[in-house]
């Protein structure tokens, strides 16, 4: 069977940056280490006043098509995943296609377009849709573009405010891909949850602590479901494990949970038994409470072992490096984590071809999906072409007063007319409804 997967990735960050320890923490009267050590974040990306989900998505897709030498005729499908849509009927992909048609010869009239919604897991679902479309033989040899784009903003003074971010990730899905092949096997953990909602409102209503528990519960189910089709996982099977990253502190918890699950009944558990004992088994306890207490103690001890810390530093930590500098991009977040992992291998000159990654996507509401990816021969060339570091470095750093103004500029309930803080450096800018597109 021909490989199907991600051929290329382009990332587009919002042009503004909010320094969390230096600017946000003093204004909030918080200890800077709450953000850097607790949440694991240094900065957030924000959109300038001329950026929105369409412009960021279109700019990412434009660079992707240009770099890969594609015309609209080569693309048979454009899906946008977002939690920040402004229209319940017309999909964001039509706006993006409209922008792209202004700069490429030809049009996308032949292309199937849609918008995927399931909180942050939606872009992974859109990649799955493109994968299935190609596998089903419906692509007529054309590629699919999947765009994850969000302005992940919270109401001012919401506990989520520190985790904000804005940006887009555009992915090209093809046969015989350059970057990664996606496995046919997937695992799901899905349940009706109300921890994070946006019912006809711009900013989310979040039960933050509950949302963390739901993330971990669904992720555990998804790993178990994945194992039921792909066989038992082992921590050494994967070069990297990119997780959905609302903030790196969340992934610290997910990484430990995943590791505990993966070492069960393996030689790793045997090796650690002298040091910290074996994992508690439910049948050895009279009630759930005693069992859960024993698990907590085991997990705390496991986190302190050298074995776990070395594994985490090599397999999970490198996936968080971009996220630390940009915050939560909702639908794009797990795809930034993958990019961060690949960039790490590139910088360390690791021979990654043929190695596997386990990708843990998650969306509130709630659903986790786990699948494996195998790194392809052309991965270096693709990573080299990404200009994410350059984009991060040239962001404009906001003062707290500017941050307050720009937050208002993106708040649909506030009448605001804020000047641009940066000079547009790309094709598409937001000029007001109905006038979105190429800058004159
Ligand atoms: N030094 C070091 N660490 C500190 C510290 C300090 N001075 N002060 C606090 N911390 C630590 C805390 O101990 C805590 O770490 P642990 O969880 O490991 O104990 C961490 O920093 C955060 O501190 P708080 O729990 O006090 O922070 P908070 O309550 O103000 O906010 C939050 C945390 C509730 C997660 C909030 O950021 C939030 O609501 N975020 C939005 C929801 C979210 O991202 N949920 C994640 C799962 S849902 C999902 O993934 C979907 C999605 O994208 C939204």
XYZ file of C-alpha atoms and ligand atoms in Angstrom:
494
model
C 0.000 0.000 0.000
C 1.409 3.425 -0.936
C 2.209 5.598 2.068
C -0.167 8.494 2.819
C 0.711 11.264 5.215
C 1.989 14.799 5.702
C 4.219 15.998 2.892
C 4.958 19.504 4.203
C 4.057 21.914 7.007
C 4.026 25.707 7.215
C 3.495 27.650 10.410
C 2.215 31.228 10.641
C 2.401 32.958 13.996
C 0.518 36.091 15.012
C 2.902 39.049 14.614
C 2.772 40.208 18.259
C 4.324 38.737 21.383
C 3.362 39.073 25.041
C 6.186 38.265 27.445
C 4.555 36.364 30.319
C 7.153 36.594 33.118
C 8.371 40.083 32.146
C 5.144 41.905 31.203
C 2.051 39.879 32.100
C 3.116 38.590 35.546
C 3.886 42.007 37.132
C 0.642 43.480 35.778
C -1.333 40.548 37.196
C 0.556 40.641 40.506
C 1.655 37.023 39.992
C 4.996 35.314 40.539
C 6.634 35.001 37.058
C 7.530 31.392 37.874
C 3.850 30.474 37.921
C 4.000 30.949 34.143
C 7.530 29.772 33.343
C 7.741 26.833 35.756
C 4.087 26.061 36.571
C 2.457 26.412 33.146
C 5.772 26.092 31.262
C 5.208 29.184 29.088
C 7.528 32.102 28.282
C 5.378 34.070 25.832
C 2.163 34.171 23.817
C 1.652 35.046 20.159
C -1.066 37.597 19.369
C -2.559 38.708 16.089
C -1.946 42.312 15.079
C -5.095 44.320 14.317
C -4.905 43.322 10.615
C -4.646 39.581 11.324
C -7.361 37.016 11.941
C -7.930 33.285 11.431
C -8.397 33.759 7.671
C -5.281 35.847 7.071
C -3.072 33.600 9.227
C -4.465 30.455 7.549
C -4.193 31.933 4.042
C -0.634 33.177 4.630
C 0.435 29.727 5.872
C -1.264 27.970 2.925
C 0.166 30.491 0.461
C 3.738 29.807 1.563
C 3.029 26.070 1.541
C 1.754 26.094 -2.043
C 4.451 28.446 -3.278
C 7.255 26.436 -1.682
C 5.924 23.143 -3.037
C 5.354 24.634 -6.495
C 1.604 23.903 -6.440
C -1.171 25.585 -8.402
C -4.885 25.400 -7.459
C -5.231 22.617 -10.057
C -2.991 20.395 -7.878
C -5.218 20.745 -4.803
C -8.486 18.777 -4.579
C -9.476 19.513 -1.007
C -9.149 22.374 1.502
C -10.302 21.841 5.077
C -10.021 24.361 7.877
C -10.181 23.337 11.512
C -10.904 26.125 13.980
C -12.581 26.986 17.248
C -12.657 30.667 16.291
C -15.043 30.632 13.302
C -17.195 33.714 12.744
C -19.869 32.151 10.527
C -22.104 29.174 11.328
C -22.800 28.496 7.650
C -19.999 29.523 5.302
C -16.770 27.646 6.103
C -13.511 29.498 6.712
C -11.934 27.391 3.935
C -13.962 29.342 1.348
C -12.476 32.622 2.586
C -8.991 31.101 2.516
C -9.504 29.752 -1.015
C -10.776 33.193 -2.067
C -7.567 34.775 -0.763
C -5.356 32.205 -2.506
C -7.175 32.666 -5.813
C -6.012 36.301 -5.796
C -2.365 35.292 -5.996
C -2.298 31.992 -7.900
C -3.306 31.357 -11.492
C -6.510 29.338 -11.574
C -9.240 28.678 -9.021
C -10.386 26.089 -6.504
C -13.869 25.587 -7.984
C -13.142 21.859 -8.344
C -11.944 21.485 -4.733
C -14.003 20.064 -1.877
C -13.955 22.557 1.021
C -15.130 22.230 4.580
C -14.735 23.263 8.172
C -14.048 20.739 10.910
C -15.184 21.296 14.479
C -14.310 19.323 17.565
C -12.348 21.802 19.660
C -8.568 21.295 19.398
C -8.719 17.758 17.939
C -10.458 19.050 14.785
C -7.318 19.523 12.665
C -6.227 15.950 13.349
C -9.714 14.853 12.300
C -9.347 16.905 9.102
C -5.993 15.209 8.424
C -7.793 11.873 8.952
C -10.492 12.944 6.459
C -7.854 13.837 3.867
C -6.046 10.537 4.529
C -9.306 8.598 4.023
C -10.142 10.615 0.873
C -6.808 9.667 -0.661
C -6.989 6.045 0.521
C -10.532 5.692 -0.868
C -9.199 6.593 -4.326
C -11.233 9.798 -4.548
C -8.399 12.308 -4.814
C -7.771 12.008 -8.591
C -4.066 12.358 -7.858
C -4.554 15.739 -6.154
C -3.296 16.818 -2.750
C -5.315 18.018 0.260
C -4.539 21.109 2.324
C -5.534 21.055 5.995
C -5.306 24.335 7.892
C -5.525 24.655 11.674
C -6.101 28.311 12.576
C -7.187 29.968 15.809
C -7.081 33.127 17.816
C -7.140 31.315 21.153
C -8.053 34.253 23.352
C -9.751 34.155 26.757
C -11.724 36.855 28.554
C -9.522 39.224 30.528
C -8.755 37.872 34.020
C -9.939 34.370 33.128
C -7.399 31.832 34.483
C -6.890 30.741 30.853
C -5.632 34.248 29.909
C -2.007 33.241 30.535
C -2.298 30.355 28.059
C -3.550 32.445 25.098
C -2.024 32.284 21.634
C -2.760 32.817 17.947
C -1.482 31.218 14.789
C -2.056 28.809 11.942
C -0.538 25.567 10.697
C -1.036 24.508 7.070
C -0.356 20.860 6.156
C -0.134 19.234 2.761
C -1.538 15.689 2.741
C -0.394 13.481 -0.133
C 0.552 10.016 -1.256
C 4.249 9.202 -0.885
C 4.812 12.130 1.531
C 8.152 13.751 2.319
C 7.633 14.272 6.054
C 5.648 11.523 7.835
C 3.515 8.530 6.927
C 0.366 8.227 9.036
C -0.546 4.817 10.446
C -3.899 3.283 9.569
C -4.435 2.392 13.239
C -6.047 4.973 15.502
C -7.320 4.927 19.059
C -10.119 7.088 20.470
C -11.309 8.190 23.891
C -14.532 10.155 23.527
C -17.249 11.244 25.977
C -19.872 13.976 26.351
C -18.175 16.581 28.578
C -18.904 20.251 29.340
C -15.531 21.439 30.612
C -14.813 23.976 27.836
C -17.630 25.603 25.833
C -18.172 28.490 23.386
C -21.956 28.476 22.785
C -22.470 31.506 20.475
C -19.792 33.405 22.387
C -16.323 34.501 21.450
C -14.410 33.672 24.623
C -14.670 30.228 26.176
C -16.393 29.312 29.431
C -13.900 26.950 31.027
C -13.768 24.765 34.070
C -9.969 24.739 33.967
C -9.195 22.111 36.607
C -11.885 19.754 35.327
C -10.645 20.253 31.754
C -7.256 18.888 32.826
C -8.809 15.762 34.351
C -10.923 15.189 31.251
C -7.850 15.574 28.992
C -5.990 12.878 30.962
C -8.979 10.493 31.157
C -9.726 10.657 27.420
C -6.020 10.385 26.516
C -5.666 7.226 28.610
C -8.701 5.714 26.869
C -7.300 6.650 23.467
C -3.947 4.957 24.215
C -5.785 1.799 25.347
C -7.988 1.872 22.253
C -4.929 2.377 20.044
C -3.244 -0.629 21.664
C -6.330 -2.749 20.991
C -5.679 -2.352 17.237
C -1.929 -1.683 17.014
C -0.637 -3.889 19.861
C 0.985 -2.890 23.165
C 2.974 0.344 23.204
C 6.426 0.528 24.770
C 8.165 3.819 25.669
C 11.193 2.920 23.540
C 9.058 2.426 20.409
C 8.838 6.165 19.783
C 11.447 8.810 19.039
C 9.006 11.548 20.073
C 5.503 11.784 21.507
C 3.864 15.091 20.522
C 0.731 15.768 22.580
C -1.899 18.452 22.297
C -0.266 21.277 24.259
C -2.664 23.834 25.786
C 0.379 24.711 27.921
C 3.504 22.612 28.539
C 2.561 21.942 32.196
C -0.429 19.924 30.936
C 1.870 17.759 28.820
C 4.083 17.104 31.845
C 1.065 15.338 33.330
C 0.101 13.592 30.082
C 3.685 12.392 29.521
C 3.856 10.813 32.969
C 0.452 9.179 32.549
C 1.404 7.791 29.138
C 4.736 6.489 30.425
C 3.138 4.715 33.392
C 0.694 3.083 31.041
C 3.378 2.047 28.535
C 5.778 0.460 31.044
C 3.076 -1.777 32.562
C 4.113 -5.442 32.359
C 7.377 -4.589 30.575
C 11.040 -5.021 31.486
C 11.085 -1.309 32.389
C 8.598 -1.968 35.189
C 10.762 -4.924 36.295
C 13.889 -2.742 36.284
C 12.227 -0.078 38.409
C 10.621 -2.525 40.874
C 13.527 -2.495 43.360
C 13.529 1.281 43.436
C 9.810 2.147 43.582
C 7.875 -1.160 43.643
C 5.412 -2.337 40.989
C 2.369 -0.479 39.757
C -0.562 -1.030 42.103
C -3.178 -3.404 40.663
C -6.857 -2.683 41.345
C -7.560 -6.257 42.480
C -5.149 -5.833 45.412
C -7.299 -3.077 46.986
C -10.668 -3.147 48.746
C -11.918 0.148 47.343
C -11.239 2.710 44.616
C -10.047 5.353 47.068
C -7.237 3.200 48.486
C -6.248 2.110 44.969
C -6.147 5.700 43.672
C -4.055 6.820 46.641
C -1.578 3.996 45.934
C -1.453 5.000 42.238
C -0.757 8.632 43.196
C 2.133 7.527 45.418
C 3.520 5.284 42.675
C 3.269 8.045 40.055
C 5.002 10.562 42.342
C 7.855 8.083 42.857
C 7.980 7.237 39.139
C 8.348 10.924 38.234
C 11.506 11.098 40.353
C 13.245 8.123 38.695
C 16.214 8.753 36.429
C 14.743 6.350 33.901
C 11.556 8.361 33.509
C 13.312 11.738 33.547
C 15.730 10.711 30.797
C 12.912 9.310 28.681
C 10.797 12.449 29.144
C 13.722 14.764 28.348
C 14.388 12.920 25.077
C 10.854 12.012 23.944
C 8.420 14.666 25.187
C 10.291 17.786 26.331
C 11.548 18.702 22.811
C 7.943 18.750 21.529
C 7.191 21.728 23.807
C 9.807 24.211 22.636
C 7.706 26.163 20.114
C 4.636 26.024 22.320
C 6.566 27.668 25.184
C 7.058 30.724 22.973
C 3.574 30.989 21.411
C 0.976 29.647 23.890
C -2.088 27.635 22.922
C -3.074 27.602 19.249
C -5.997 25.231 19.924
C -6.377 23.252 16.667
C -2.766 23.906 15.654
C -1.266 22.997 19.005
C -0.488 19.287 18.483
C 0.806 20.083 14.999
C 3.217 22.649 16.449
C 4.345 19.939 18.893
C 5.151 17.612 15.975
C 7.017 20.421 14.184
C 8.942 21.160 17.358
C 9.988 17.494 17.649
C 11.176 17.380 14.042
C 13.076 20.635 14.483
C 14.776 19.166 17.573
C 15.933 16.110 15.598
C 17.144 18.364 12.783
C 19.140 20.572 15.162
C 20.678 17.539 16.903
C 21.429 15.910 13.547
C 19.481 12.765 14.509
C 18.930 10.156 11.815
C 15.138 10.101 12.126
C 14.150 8.389 8.912
C 12.045 5.280 9.638
C 11.625 6.167 13.323
C 8.160 6.472 14.791
C 6.251 9.121 16.698
C 3.085 8.597 18.717
C 0.786 11.590 18.270
C -1.757 12.359 21.020
C -4.394 14.855 19.894
C -7.129 16.161 22.165
C -10.199 18.368 21.963
C -12.386 19.485 24.855
C -15.937 18.338 24.892
C -14.180 15.787 24.701
C -12.176 13.490 22.474
C -8.605 12.238 22.326
C -7.090 10.507 19.318
C -3.826 8.579 19.254
C -2.084 7.426 16.092
C 1.482 6.602 15.043
C 3.570 8.287 12.337
C 6.735 7.073 10.616
C 9.282 9.683 9.597
C 10.032 9.700 5.853
C 13.204 10.135 3.860
C 12.571 13.771 2.899
C 11.943 15.063 6.423
C 15.169 17.119 6.693
C 14.443 19.111 3.572
C 10.946 19.926 4.881
C 12.125 21.005 8.324
C 14.882 23.141 6.797
C 12.266 24.981 4.721
C 10.092 25.986 7.705
C 10.778 29.578 8.761
C 9.223 29.375 12.216
C 12.275 30.646 14.130
C 12.570 33.675 11.888
C 8.871 34.457 12.428
C 9.126 34.073 16.207
C 12.181 36.326 16.372
C 10.610 39.188 14.453
C 7.421 39.428 16.538
C 6.731 42.842 18.039
C 6.905 42.754 21.838
C 3.830 44.300 23.470
C 3.791 46.541 26.513
C 0.958 45.689 28.897
C -1.050 48.746 27.749
C -0.663 47.682 24.107
C -1.722 44.159 25.079
C -4.914 45.535 26.659
C -5.683 47.495 23.483
C -4.997 44.640 21.119
C -7.111 42.270 23.234
C -9.957 44.799 22.898
C -9.316 45.034 19.150
C -10.024 41.308 18.852
C -12.954 41.368 21.298
C -16.168 41.372 19.240
C -18.048 43.057 22.121
C -15.776 46.094 22.262
C -15.724 48.975 19.822
C -12.062 49.507 19.166
C -9.987 51.128 16.483
C -6.366 50.234 17.178
C -3.495 51.160 14.903
C -1.313 48.417 13.426
C 1.803 47.794 15.520
C 3.726 46.007 12.764
C 4.088 46.463 9.032
C 2.298 43.685 7.150
C 4.937 41.421 5.609
C 2.790 38.950 3.690
C 0.053 38.664 1.111
C -3.154 38.732 3.128
C -4.448 41.197 5.686
C -7.824 41.711 7.322
C -9.316 44.909 5.938
C -12.845 44.512 7.317
C -15.678 42.135 6.452
C -16.036 41.477 2.765
C -12.723 43.131 1.999
C -10.439 40.419 3.177
C -7.547 39.585 0.952
C -4.482 40.784 -0.803
C -2.996 44.007 0.470
C -3.152 46.795 -2.082
N 6.122 28.758 40.913
C 6.077 27.549 40.296
N 4.907 26.918 39.993
C 3.750 27.549 40.301
C 3.734 28.804 40.953
C 4.989 29.416 41.255
N 5.057 30.598 41.850
N 2.436 29.159 41.131
C 1.673 28.172 40.622
N 2.468 27.195 40.123
C 2.075 25.952 39.463
C 0.917 25.252 40.152
O 1.348 24.394 41.204
C 0.311 24.498 38.984
O 1.087 23.343 38.703
P 0.468 21.886 38.928
O -0.780 21.811 38.097
O 1.535 20.968 38.432
O 0.164 21.774 40.380
C 0.535 25.447 37.794
O 1.570 26.318 38.188
C -0.681 26.301 37.463
O -1.075 26.983 38.625
P -2.619 27.066 39.026
O -3.215 25.684 38.934
O -2.755 27.792 40.296
O -3.134 27.966 37.808
P -4.560 28.531 37.508
O -5.596 27.823 38.326
O -4.498 30.011 37.611
O -4.714 28.171 35.983
C -5.567 26.534 34.452
C -4.451 26.882 35.445
C -6.859 26.258 35.235
C -5.162 25.302 33.669
C -5.798 27.750 33.502
O -4.624 28.069 32.832
C -6.891 27.493 32.491
O -8.086 27.572 32.794
N -6.498 27.233 31.217
C -7.451 27.014 30.131
C -7.988 25.594 30.112
C -6.921 24.611 29.684
O -5.952 24.923 29.020
N -7.130 23.324 30.048
C -6.218 22.266 29.647
C -6.960 20.976 29.346
S -8.281 21.261 28.178
C -7.493 21.387 26.660
O -6.387 20.983 26.509
C -8.245 22.018 25.525
C -7.693 23.383 25.279
O -6.778 23.542 24.457
C -8.222 24.495 26.039
